[in-house]
């Protein structure tokens, strides 16, 4: 009887240790953060107008970049993780980029680290880019010349069939959701 209790207790403790190890070593879940974007186009035509650059591109790499550092008036420093996404331009519809050119897009989000935790986070409507994906991107140049999407309404994944899938579902993106890129191209110039 004592042997049975001993082995039962040992098994329970072993399972508890394995469960704890699993919880401590698994990847932290990604936190999705709501953001206010500079542009909130009410139509696809307005999104197209806001964009200084419109391209079809393939993702070559997506890596953690340097944080955006903002110093407030009161001296408090705020850090926002950022990712650098390397793209190969497949086709240019608007702006000065050319097919075959490699460019870098900056995406807010990534791994936030502070004294108490490490937490991956993304902005709502702007999930991490994955190598090999293709997109129709409506872009602008940031203050330092870096490329940025105009808003979530400026990012459409291109499926194998050529159909467009926007990153958000709203009246602006529904205008082209599910349409073939070839059928939307005349609107992009």
mmCIF file of C-alpha atoms in Angstrom:
data_model
loop_
_atom_site.group_PDB
_atom_site.id
_atom_site.type_symbol
_atom_site.label_atom_id
_atom_site.label_comp_id
_atom_site.label_asym_id
_atom_site.label_seq_id
_atom_site.Cartn_x
_atom_site.Cartn_y
_atom_site.Cartn_z
ATOM 1 C CA UNK A 1 0.000 0.000 0.000
ATOM 2 C CA UNK A 2 2.792 2.434 0.939
ATOM 3 C CA UNK A 3 4.556 1.598 -2.313
ATOM 4 C CA UNK A 4 1.405 2.359 -4.317
ATOM 5 C CA UNK A 5 0.967 5.753 -2.586
ATOM 6 C CA UNK A 6 4.658 6.537 -3.124
ATOM 7 C CA UNK A 7 4.479 5.800 -6.861
ATOM 8 C CA UNK A 8 1.168 7.662 -7.249
ATOM 9 C CA UNK A 9 2.632 10.751 -5.555
ATOM 10 C CA UNK A 10 5.811 10.470 -7.639
ATOM 11 C CA UNK A 11 3.762 10.251 -10.847
ATOM 12 C CA UNK A 12 1.649 13.279 -9.901
ATOM 13 C CA UNK A 13 4.779 15.326 -9.081
ATOM 14 C CA UNK A 14 6.468 14.269 -12.331
ATOM 15 C CA UNK A 15 3.405 15.262 -14.373
ATOM 16 C CA UNK A 16 3.218 18.607 -12.536
ATOM 17 C CA UNK A 17 6.895 19.288 -13.318
ATOM 18 C CA UNK A 18 6.381 18.420 -17.002
ATOM 19 C CA UNK A 19 3.327 20.702 -17.183
ATOM 20 C CA UNK A 20 5.256 23.534 -15.525
ATOM 21 C CA UNK A 21 8.164 23.052 -17.920
ATOM 22 C CA UNK A 22 5.740 23.188 -20.855
ATOM 23 C CA UNK A 23 4.162 26.426 -19.619
ATOM 24 C CA UNK A 24 7.518 28.092 -18.940
ATOM 25 C CA UNK A 25 9.139 27.124 -22.255
ATOM 26 C CA UNK A 26 6.317 27.653 -24.720
ATOM 27 C CA UNK A 27 6.281 30.728 -26.898
ATOM 28 C CA UNK A 28 4.339 33.636 -25.438
ATOM 29 C CA UNK A 29 1.114 34.358 -27.277
ATOM 30 C CA UNK A 30 1.036 37.328 -29.612
ATOM 31 C CA UNK A 31 -0.724 40.378 -28.205
ATOM 32 C CA UNK A 32 -2.854 42.232 -30.766
ATOM 33 C CA UNK A 33 -2.970 45.976 -30.123
ATOM 34 C CA UNK A 34 -5.518 48.417 -31.531
ATOM 35 C CA UNK A 35 -3.898 51.402 -33.243
ATOM 36 C CA UNK A 36 -5.037 54.737 -34.606
ATOM 37 C CA UNK A 37 -3.669 55.177 -38.107
ATOM 38 C CA UNK A 38 -2.919 58.533 -39.736
ATOM 39 C CA UNK A 39 -5.201 57.596 -42.635
ATOM 40 C CA UNK A 40 -8.625 55.966 -42.508
ATOM 41 C CA UNK A 41 -9.717 55.835 -46.143
ATOM 42 C CA UNK A 42 -13.470 55.541 -46.678
ATOM 43 C CA UNK A 43 -13.146 54.001 -50.148
ATOM 44 C CA UNK A 44 -10.602 52.096 -52.203
ATOM 45 C CA UNK A 45 -10.274 55.160 -54.464
ATOM 46 C CA UNK A 46 -9.374 57.290 -51.413
ATOM 47 C CA UNK A 47 -6.820 54.690 -50.276
ATOM 48 C CA UNK A 48 -5.304 54.701 -53.762
ATOM 49 C CA UNK A 49 -5.128 58.518 -53.694
ATOM 50 C CA UNK A 50 -3.391 58.565 -50.251
ATOM 51 C CA UNK A 51 -0.728 56.137 -51.462
ATOM 52 C CA UNK A 52 2.369 57.629 -53.051
ATOM 53 C CA UNK A 53 3.474 54.146 -54.098
ATOM 54 C CA UNK A 54 1.450 51.113 -55.135
ATOM 55 C CA UNK A 55 3.267 47.839 -55.768
ATOM 56 C CA UNK A 56 2.841 44.114 -56.102
ATOM 57 C CA UNK A 57 5.616 42.578 -54.000
ATOM 58 C CA UNK A 58 6.954 39.337 -52.594
ATOM 59 C CA UNK A 59 8.246 39.057 -49.026
ATOM 60 C CA UNK A 60 11.917 38.024 -48.976
ATOM 61 C CA UNK A 61 12.574 38.499 -45.231
ATOM 62 C CA UNK A 62 10.907 39.795 -42.083
ATOM 63 C CA UNK A 63 13.191 40.572 -39.151
ATOM 64 C CA UNK A 64 13.150 42.417 -35.885
ATOM 65 C CA UNK A 65 14.548 45.905 -36.455
ATOM 66 C CA UNK A 66 15.556 48.654 -34.080
ATOM 67 C CA UNK A 67 12.819 49.990 -31.809
ATOM 68 C CA UNK A 68 11.134 53.288 -32.556
ATOM 69 C CA UNK A 69 12.141 55.533 -29.663
ATOM 70 C CA UNK A 70 9.902 58.458 -28.768
ATOM 71 C CA UNK A 71 10.819 60.967 -26.054
ATOM 72 C CA UNK A 72 7.790 62.718 -24.584
ATOM 73 C CA UNK A 73 7.724 66.361 -23.431
ATOM 74 C CA UNK A 74 8.057 65.254 -19.807
ATOM 75 C CA UNK A 75 11.209 63.253 -20.624
ATOM 76 C CA UNK A 76 9.552 59.832 -20.548
ATOM 77 C CA UNK A 77 10.945 57.558 -23.240
ATOM 78 C CA UNK A 78 8.572 55.209 -25.039
ATOM 79 C CA UNK A 79 9.873 52.341 -27.167
ATOM 80 C CA UNK A 80 7.881 50.551 -29.846
ATOM 81 C CA UNK A 81 9.288 47.399 -31.426
ATOM 82 C CA UNK A 82 9.516 47.474 -35.201
ATOM 83 C CA UNK A 83 10.132 44.903 -37.897
ATOM 84 C CA UNK A 84 11.898 45.410 -41.202
ATOM 85 C CA UNK A 85 10.301 43.576 -44.098
ATOM 86 C CA UNK A 86 12.417 43.074 -47.210
ATOM 87 C CA UNK A 87 10.325 43.039 -50.371
ATOM 88 C CA UNK A 88 11.053 42.361 -54.024
ATOM 89 C CA UNK A 89 8.932 44.589 -56.242
ATOM 90 C CA UNK A 90 7.161 42.406 -58.797
ATOM 91 C CA UNK A 91 5.203 45.225 -60.418
ATOM 92 C CA UNK A 92 4.872 48.966 -59.819
ATOM 93 C CA UNK A 93 1.559 50.702 -60.426
ATOM 94 C CA UNK A 94 2.257 54.121 -58.910
ATOM 95 C CA UNK A 95 5.420 55.872 -57.777
ATOM 96 C CA UNK A 96 9.126 55.594 -58.457
ATOM 97 C CA UNK A 97 9.790 51.932 -57.609
ATOM 98 C CA UNK A 98 10.631 49.449 -60.372
ATOM 99 C CA UNK A 99 10.033 45.739 -60.891
ATOM 100 C CA UNK A 100 13.020 43.736 -59.602
ATOM 101 C CA UNK A 101 13.960 46.367 -57.028
ATOM 102 C CA UNK A 102 14.437 45.284 -53.392
ATOM 103 C CA UNK A 103 12.977 47.638 -50.777
ATOM 104 C CA UNK A 104 12.440 47.670 -47.014
ATOM 105 C CA UNK A 105 9.104 48.306 -45.380
ATOM 106 C CA UNK A 106 8.858 49.169 -41.682
ATOM 107 C CA UNK A 107 6.134 47.480 -39.653
ATOM 108 C CA UNK A 108 5.267 48.471 -36.101
ATOM 109 C CA UNK A 109 5.228 45.400 -33.885
ATOM 110 C CA UNK A 110 7.543 42.649 -32.861
ATOM 111 C CA UNK A 111 9.071 41.607 -29.573
ATOM 112 C CA UNK A 112 8.510 44.014 -26.700
ATOM 113 C CA UNK A 113 10.972 43.475 -23.876
ATOM 114 C CA UNK A 114 10.882 45.060 -20.471
ATOM 115 C CA UNK A 115 12.050 44.179 -16.972
ATOM 116 C CA UNK A 116 9.192 41.768 -16.305
ATOM 117 C CA UNK A 117 8.404 40.064 -19.626
ATOM 118 C CA UNK A 118 9.013 39.476 -23.291
ATOM 119 C CA UNK A 119 5.828 39.828 -25.322
ATOM 120 C CA UNK A 120 5.350 39.638 -29.091
ATOM 121 C CA UNK A 121 2.751 42.109 -30.334
ATOM 122 C CA UNK A 122 1.213 43.178 -33.635
ATOM 123 C CA UNK A 123 -1.097 45.979 -34.596
ATOM 124 C CA UNK A 124 -4.672 44.976 -35.322
ATOM 125 C CA UNK A 125 -5.074 44.528 -39.083
ATOM 126 C CA UNK A 126 -1.312 44.300 -39.650
ATOM 127 C CA UNK A 127 -0.160 40.715 -38.917
ATOM 128 C CA UNK A 128 3.494 39.750 -39.342
ATOM 129 C CA UNK A 129 4.616 39.256 -42.924
ATOM 130 C CA UNK A 130 5.796 35.750 -43.861
ATOM 131 C CA UNK A 131 8.532 34.922 -46.354
ATOM 132 C CA UNK A 132 7.109 33.937 -49.753
ATOM 133 C CA UNK A 133 3.807 35.786 -49.376
ATOM 134 C CA UNK A 134 2.787 38.211 -52.119
ATOM 135 C CA UNK A 135 0.936 41.448 -51.529
ATOM 136 C CA UNK A 136 -0.654 44.391 -53.235
ATOM 137 C CA UNK A 137 0.623 47.284 -51.088
ATOM 138 C CA UNK A 138 -0.510 50.893 -50.977
ATOM 139 C CA UNK A 139 2.438 52.709 -49.435
ATOM 140 C CA UNK A 140 3.787 56.061 -48.380
ATOM 141 C CA UNK A 141 7.238 57.209 -47.386
ATOM 142 C CA UNK A 142 7.686 57.997 -43.705
ATOM 143 C CA UNK A 143 9.540 61.066 -42.444
ATOM 144 C CA UNK A 144 12.893 59.281 -42.773
ATOM 145 C CA UNK A 145 12.055 57.902 -46.223
ATOM 146 C CA UNK A 146 11.176 54.441 -44.924
ATOM 147 C CA UNK A 147 8.210 52.695 -46.598
ATOM 148 C CA UNK A 148 4.985 52.282 -44.615
ATOM 149 C CA UNK A 149 1.534 50.978 -45.517
ATOM 150 C CA UNK A 150 -0.987 53.816 -45.498
ATOM 151 C CA UNK A 151 -3.217 51.834 -43.099
ATOM 152 C CA UNK A 152 -4.548 48.272 -42.887
ATOM 153 C CA UNK A 153 -6.640 49.242 -45.957
ATOM 154 C CA UNK A 154 -3.352 49.396 -47.869
ATOM 155 C CA UNK A 155 -2.389 45.727 -47.548
ATOM 156 C CA UNK A 156 -3.910 42.884 -49.591
ATOM 157 C CA UNK A 157 -2.492 39.378 -49.694
ATOM 158 C CA UNK A 158 -2.487 37.851 -53.178
ATOM 159 C CA UNK A 159 -3.624 34.229 -53.199
ATOM 160 C CA UNK A 160 -2.387 31.539 -55.594
ATOM 161 C CA UNK A 161 -5.383 32.230 -57.831
ATOM 162 C CA UNK A 162 -4.594 35.959 -57.848
ATOM 163 C CA UNK A 163 -7.522 36.834 -55.555
ATOM 164 C CA UNK A 164 -7.023 39.673 -53.073
ATOM 165 C CA UNK A 165 -7.523 39.173 -49.341
ATOM 166 C CA UNK A 166 -7.437 42.382 -47.282
ATOM 167 C CA UNK A 167 -6.062 42.436 -43.750
ATOM 168 C CA UNK A 168 -9.240 44.070 -42.419
ATOM 169 C CA UNK A 169 -12.890 43.693 -43.313
ATOM 170 C CA UNK A 170 -14.638 47.019 -43.825
ATOM 171 C CA UNK A 171 -16.460 48.994 -46.531
ATOM 172 C CA UNK A 172 -13.155 50.141 -48.081
ATOM 173 C CA UNK A 173 -11.664 46.672 -48.449
ATOM 174 C CA UNK A 174 -14.917 44.960 -49.471
ATOM 175 C CA UNK A 175 -14.698 46.854 -52.768
ATOM 176 C CA UNK A 176 -11.839 44.566 -53.854
ATOM 177 C CA UNK A 177 -12.073 41.573 -51.467
ATOM 178 C CA UNK A 178 -11.926 38.335 -53.442
ATOM 179 C CA UNK A 179 -11.391 40.073 -56.789
ATOM 180 C CA UNK A 180 -8.524 39.000 -58.985
ATOM 181 C CA UNK A 181 -5.590 41.407 -58.994
ATOM 182 C CA UNK A 182 -5.743 41.427 -62.808
ATOM 183 C CA UNK A 183 -9.287 42.837 -62.594
ATOM 184 C CA UNK A 184 -8.274 45.524 -60.045
ATOM 185 C CA UNK A 185 -5.102 46.634 -61.872
ATOM 186 C CA UNK A 186 -6.871 49.234 -64.078
ATOM 187 C CA UNK A 187 -7.924 51.069 -60.873
ATOM 188 C CA UNK A 188 -4.355 51.216 -59.528
ATOM 189 C CA UNK A 189 -2.836 53.710 -61.910
#
